[in-house]
Amino acid sequence: MLLNGCNAGTMTVGHYDGTTGEASKTTYSKYYDNGDWLLKDKLGLVILVDHDKKVIPVAHGTAQAFGALGPRDSLVSGKLSIVLWNFDSVPHQEKFKRMTVPSGSLDFQNEVLTAAPQKETETEAGSFPIFNYGTSIHVTLEVEVAEKPRYIELDLLRRTKAQLNQYFSGGAARPYPWGARSVNQ
């Protein structure tokens, strides 16, 4: 519980409609993600970013209450993971070259990832600065798929708490092109 309390990755945004007088809140999680096909109906790609901001709960709350949060509060570390979803009965090797994000780029140095048949393969792929109060991250991934260059552009969405329950609970359809399809079906 203490570790959970030390990570300030969630964000709550209030909304007020002046016309109707209705107020609402949206609570965002600390996870960004999106996915696309690398090989249609055979190999899917998901890019995950974990919003990683370590704080001391009492000190951070006190600083926030006094309006004493500084420029260092604007940027946090985004921990990057790549997941390959192999729906095929044969392995696939893909060469990862570079990913461009708003704060710069990550050079993967032609790292080859192998997606085992009918498995999800996840690997940590580095980290980069992200905006602490953002709700999406635009990425461009340069990869070789079946020995052909591809550029994939995705907007990684910061998932709300409600979306995590909707998309990632047992048996739910994922928000990716393959939906509820499982790699071992």
mmCIF file of C-alpha atoms in Angstrom, residues 18-182:
data_model
loop_
_atom_site.group_PDB
_atom_site.id
_atom_site.type_symbol
_atom_site.label_atom_id
_atom_site.label_comp_id
_atom_site.label_asym_id
_atom_site.label_seq_id
_atom_site.Cartn_x
_atom_site.Cartn_y
_atom_site.Cartn_z
ATOM 1 C CA GLY A 18 -21.901 26.517 -17.379
ATOM 2 C CA THR A 19 -25.073 26.057 -19.421
ATOM 3 C CA THR A 20 -26.483 23.061 -17.559
ATOM 4 C CA GLY A 21 -24.685 23.605 -14.258
ATOM 5 C CA GLU A 22 -23.519 19.978 -14.260
ATOM 6 C CA ALA A 23 -20.115 19.055 -12.893
ATOM 7 C CA SER A 24 -18.226 15.832 -13.546
ATOM 8 C CA LYS A 25 -14.808 14.307 -13.027
ATOM 9 C CA THR A 26 -12.606 12.100 -15.180
ATOM 10 C CA THR A 27 -9.921 10.063 -13.433
ATOM 11 C CA TYR A 28 -7.046 9.021 -15.665
ATOM 12 C CA SER A 29 -4.810 6.063 -14.880
ATOM 13 C CA LYS A 30 -1.047 6.092 -15.282
ATOM 14 C CA TYR A 31 -1.149 3.930 -18.448
ATOM 15 C CA TYR A 32 -1.002 4.991 -22.094
ATOM 16 C CA ASP A 33 -1.445 2.470 -24.916
ATOM 17 C CA ASN A 34 -2.526 1.772 -28.463
ATOM 18 C CA GLY A 35 -2.080 -0.997 -30.982
ATOM 19 C CA ASP A 36 -2.101 -1.854 -34.671
ATOM 20 C CA TRP A 37 -1.426 -4.734 -37.002
ATOM 21 C CA LEU A 38 2.164 -5.337 -38.149
ATOM 22 C CA LEU A 39 0.945 -8.224 -40.335
ATOM 23 C CA LYS A 40 -2.817 -8.190 -40.913
ATOM 24 C CA ASP A 41 -4.572 -10.893 -38.877
ATOM 25 C CA LYS A 42 -1.216 -12.472 -37.920
ATOM 26 C CA LEU A 43 0.941 -10.113 -35.844
ATOM 27 C CA GLY A 44 -0.274 -7.262 -33.677
ATOM 28 C CA LEU A 45 1.770 -4.566 -31.946
ATOM 29 C CA VAL A 46 0.876 -2.747 -28.732
ATOM 30 C CA ILE A 47 2.914 0.170 -27.432
ATOM 31 C CA LEU A 48 2.537 0.752 -23.683
ATOM 32 C CA VAL A 49 3.817 3.658 -21.630
ATOM 33 C CA ASP A 50 3.725 3.661 -17.829
ATOM 34 C CA HIS A 51 3.574 7.192 -16.358
ATOM 35 C CA ASP A 52 6.201 6.909 -13.631
ATOM 36 C CA LYS A 53 6.344 9.748 -11.118
ATOM 37 C CA LYS A 54 7.638 9.026 -7.656
ATOM 38 C CA VAL A 55 6.581 11.458 -4.963
ATOM 39 C CA ILE A 56 6.415 11.618 -1.207
ATOM 40 C CA PRO A 57 2.645 11.849 -0.613
ATOM 41 C CA VAL A 58 2.576 14.402 2.229
ATOM 42 C CA ALA A 59 5.323 16.613 0.786
ATOM 43 C CA HIS A 60 3.786 16.605 -2.709
ATOM 44 C CA GLY A 61 0.308 17.385 -1.363
ATOM 45 C CA THR A 62 1.648 20.232 0.772
ATOM 46 C CA ALA A 63 3.600 21.723 -2.139
ATOM 47 C CA GLN A 64 0.528 21.437 -4.352
ATOM 48 C CA ALA A 65 -1.703 23.116 -1.735
ATOM 49 C CA PHE A 66 0.685 26.069 -1.489
ATOM 50 C CA GLY A 67 1.080 26.363 -5.256
ATOM 51 C CA ALA A 68 4.767 25.524 -4.905
ATOM 52 C CA LEU A 69 5.055 22.876 -7.627
ATOM 53 C CA GLY A 70 7.828 23.888 -9.973
ATOM 54 C CA PRO A 71 8.884 23.148 -13.558
ATOM 55 C CA ARG A 72 10.200 19.738 -12.513
ATOM 56 C CA ASP A 73 6.600 18.691 -11.858
ATOM 57 C CA SER A 74 5.727 19.147 -15.557
ATOM 58 C CA LEU A 75 7.825 16.250 -16.866
ATOM 59 C CA VAL A 76 7.905 12.656 -15.674
ATOM 60 C CA SER A 77 9.416 9.423 -16.934
ATOM 61 C CA GLY A 78 7.427 7.342 -19.402
ATOM 62 C CA LYS A 79 8.514 3.701 -19.211
ATOM 63 C CA LEU A 80 8.086 2.107 -22.627
ATOM 64 C CA SER A 81 7.091 -1.509 -23.269
ATOM 65 C CA ILE A 82 6.393 -3.184 -26.596
ATOM 66 C CA VAL A 83 4.055 -6.164 -26.862
ATOM 67 C CA LEU A 84 3.857 -8.390 -29.925
ATOM 68 C CA TRP A 85 0.652 -10.422 -30.257
ATOM 69 C CA ASN A 86 1.384 -13.384 -32.527
ATOM 70 C CA PHE A 87 -1.852 -14.957 -33.782
ATOM 71 C CA ASP A 88 0.120 -17.077 -36.269
ATOM 72 C CA SER A 89 1.384 -20.653 -35.841
ATOM 73 C CA VAL A 90 4.937 -19.643 -36.810
ATOM 74 C CA PRO A 91 7.364 -17.251 -35.082
ATOM 75 C CA HIS A 92 7.951 -13.756 -36.471
ATOM 76 C CA GLN A 93 11.098 -11.668 -36.104
ATOM 77 C CA GLU A 94 10.806 -7.909 -36.391
ATOM 78 C CA LYS A 95 13.643 -5.380 -36.356
ATOM 79 C CA PHE A 96 12.970 -2.264 -34.289
ATOM 80 C CA LYS A 97 14.861 0.822 -35.468
ATOM 81 C CA ARG A 98 13.585 4.047 -33.881
ATOM 82 C CA MET A 99 10.603 5.617 -32.176
ATOM 83 C CA THR A 100 9.954 9.338 -32.287
ATOM 84 C CA VAL A 101 7.988 10.983 -29.469
ATOM 85 C CA PRO A 102 7.305 14.675 -28.700
ATOM 86 C CA SER A 103 10.336 14.854 -26.366
ATOM 87 C CA GLY A 104 12.806 13.315 -28.861
ATOM 88 C CA SER A 105 13.520 9.841 -30.123
ATOM 89 C CA LEU A 106 14.595 6.412 -28.933
ATOM 90 C CA ASP A 107 17.110 4.484 -31.016
ATOM 91 C CA PHE A 108 16.478 0.748 -30.722
ATOM 92 C CA GLN A 109 19.731 -0.009 -32.608
ATOM 93 C CA ASN A 110 18.064 -2.567 -34.891
ATOM 94 C CA GLU A 111 17.010 -4.744 -31.968
ATOM 95 C CA VAL A 112 15.303 -7.889 -33.189
ATOM 96 C CA LEU A 113 12.273 -9.095 -31.266
ATOM 97 C CA THR A 114 10.914 -12.562 -31.847
ATOM 98 C CA ALA A 115 7.226 -13.195 -31.409
ATOM 99 C CA ALA A 116 6.711 -16.835 -30.431
ATOM 100 C CA PRO A 117 3.828 -18.663 -32.147
ATOM 101 C CA GLN A 118 0.418 -17.952 -30.607
ATOM 102 C CA LYS A 119 1.862 -15.952 -27.710
ATOM 103 C CA GLU A 120 2.079 -12.402 -26.422
ATOM 104 C CA THR A 121 5.698 -11.290 -26.128
ATOM 105 C CA GLU A 122 6.376 -8.189 -24.004
ATOM 106 C CA THR A 123 9.697 -6.402 -23.649
ATOM 107 C CA GLU A 124 10.763 -3.247 -21.854
ATOM 108 C CA ALA A 125 12.176 -0.861 -24.414
ATOM 109 C CA GLY A 126 13.452 2.193 -22.490
ATOM 110 C CA SER A 127 12.025 5.423 -21.154
ATOM 111 C CA PHE A 128 11.580 9.031 -22.215
ATOM 112 C CA PRO A 129 10.216 12.267 -20.716
ATOM 113 C CA ILE A 130 6.461 12.812 -20.969
ATOM 114 C CA PHE A 131 4.177 15.657 -19.909
ATOM 115 C CA ASN A 132 2.848 14.991 -16.399
ATOM 116 C CA TYR A 133 -0.648 16.272 -17.226
ATOM 117 C CA GLY A 134 -1.002 14.826 -20.738
ATOM 118 C CA THR A 135 -3.782 12.571 -21.991
ATOM 119 C CA SER A 136 -2.084 11.257 -25.153
ATOM 120 C CA ILE A 137 1.366 10.736 -26.643
ATOM 121 C CA HIS A 138 1.918 10.791 -30.415
ATOM 122 C CA VAL A 139 4.524 8.231 -31.520
ATOM 123 C CA THR A 140 6.051 7.242 -34.839
ATOM 124 C CA LEU A 141 7.671 3.817 -34.892
ATOM 125 C CA GLU A 142 10.175 2.760 -37.540
ATOM 126 C CA VAL A 143 10.342 -1.027 -37.803
ATOM 127 C CA GLU A 144 11.167 -3.715 -40.370
ATOM 128 C CA VAL A 145 8.259 -6.106 -40.812
ATOM 129 C CA ALA A 146 8.974 -9.200 -42.926
ATOM 130 C CA GLU A 147 12.191 -7.419 -43.999
ATOM 131 C CA LYS A 148 10.263 -4.400 -45.333
ATOM 132 C CA PRO A 149 10.437 -0.934 -43.687
ATOM 133 C CA ARG A 150 7.263 0.354 -42.039
ATOM 134 C CA TYR A 151 6.374 3.559 -40.272
ATOM 135 C CA ILE A 152 3.548 3.268 -37.781
ATOM 136 C CA GLU A 153 1.977 6.382 -36.281
ATOM 137 C CA LEU A 154 -0.164 5.983 -33.177
ATOM 138 C CA ASP A 155 -1.691 8.222 -30.569
ATOM 139 C CA LEU A 156 -1.204 6.459 -27.258
ATOM 140 C CA LEU A 157 -4.204 7.318 -25.130
ATOM 141 C CA ARG A 158 -3.981 7.766 -21.392
ATOM 142 C CA ARG A 159 -6.635 5.350 -20.219
ATOM 143 C CA THR A 160 -9.235 6.451 -17.718
ATOM 144 C CA LYS A 161 -10.038 4.247 -14.743
ATOM 145 C CA ALA A 162 -13.369 3.404 -16.415
ATOM 146 C CA GLN A 163 -11.593 2.365 -19.642
ATOM 147 C CA LEU A 164 -9.228 0.077 -17.733
ATOM 148 C CA ASN A 165 -12.269 -1.728 -16.315
ATOM 149 C CA GLN A 166 -14.020 -1.764 -19.704
ATOM 150 C CA TYR A 167 -11.126 -2.992 -21.879
ATOM 151 C CA PHE A 168 -8.824 -4.932 -19.581
ATOM 152 C CA SER A 169 -11.053 -6.955 -17.259
ATOM 153 C CA GLY A 170 -11.395 -10.700 -17.841
ATOM 154 C CA GLY A 171 -12.849 -11.569 -21.261
ATOM 155 C CA ALA A 172 -13.224 -7.941 -22.392
ATOM 156 C CA ALA A 173 -12.540 -6.850 -25.973
ATOM 157 C CA ARG A 174 -9.275 -4.910 -26.121
ATOM 158 C CA PRO A 175 -9.278 -1.475 -27.803
ATOM 159 C CA TYR A 176 -7.009 -2.831 -30.580
ATOM 160 C CA PRO A 177 -7.931 -4.011 -34.093
ATOM 161 C CA TRP A 178 -8.133 -7.656 -32.939
ATOM 162 C CA GLY A 179 -10.668 -6.880 -30.183
ATOM 163 C CA ALA A 180 -11.495 -9.897 -28.004
ATOM 164 C CA ARG A 181 -9.530 -12.353 -30.141
ATOM 165 C CA SER A 182 -7.003 -14.410 -28.180
#
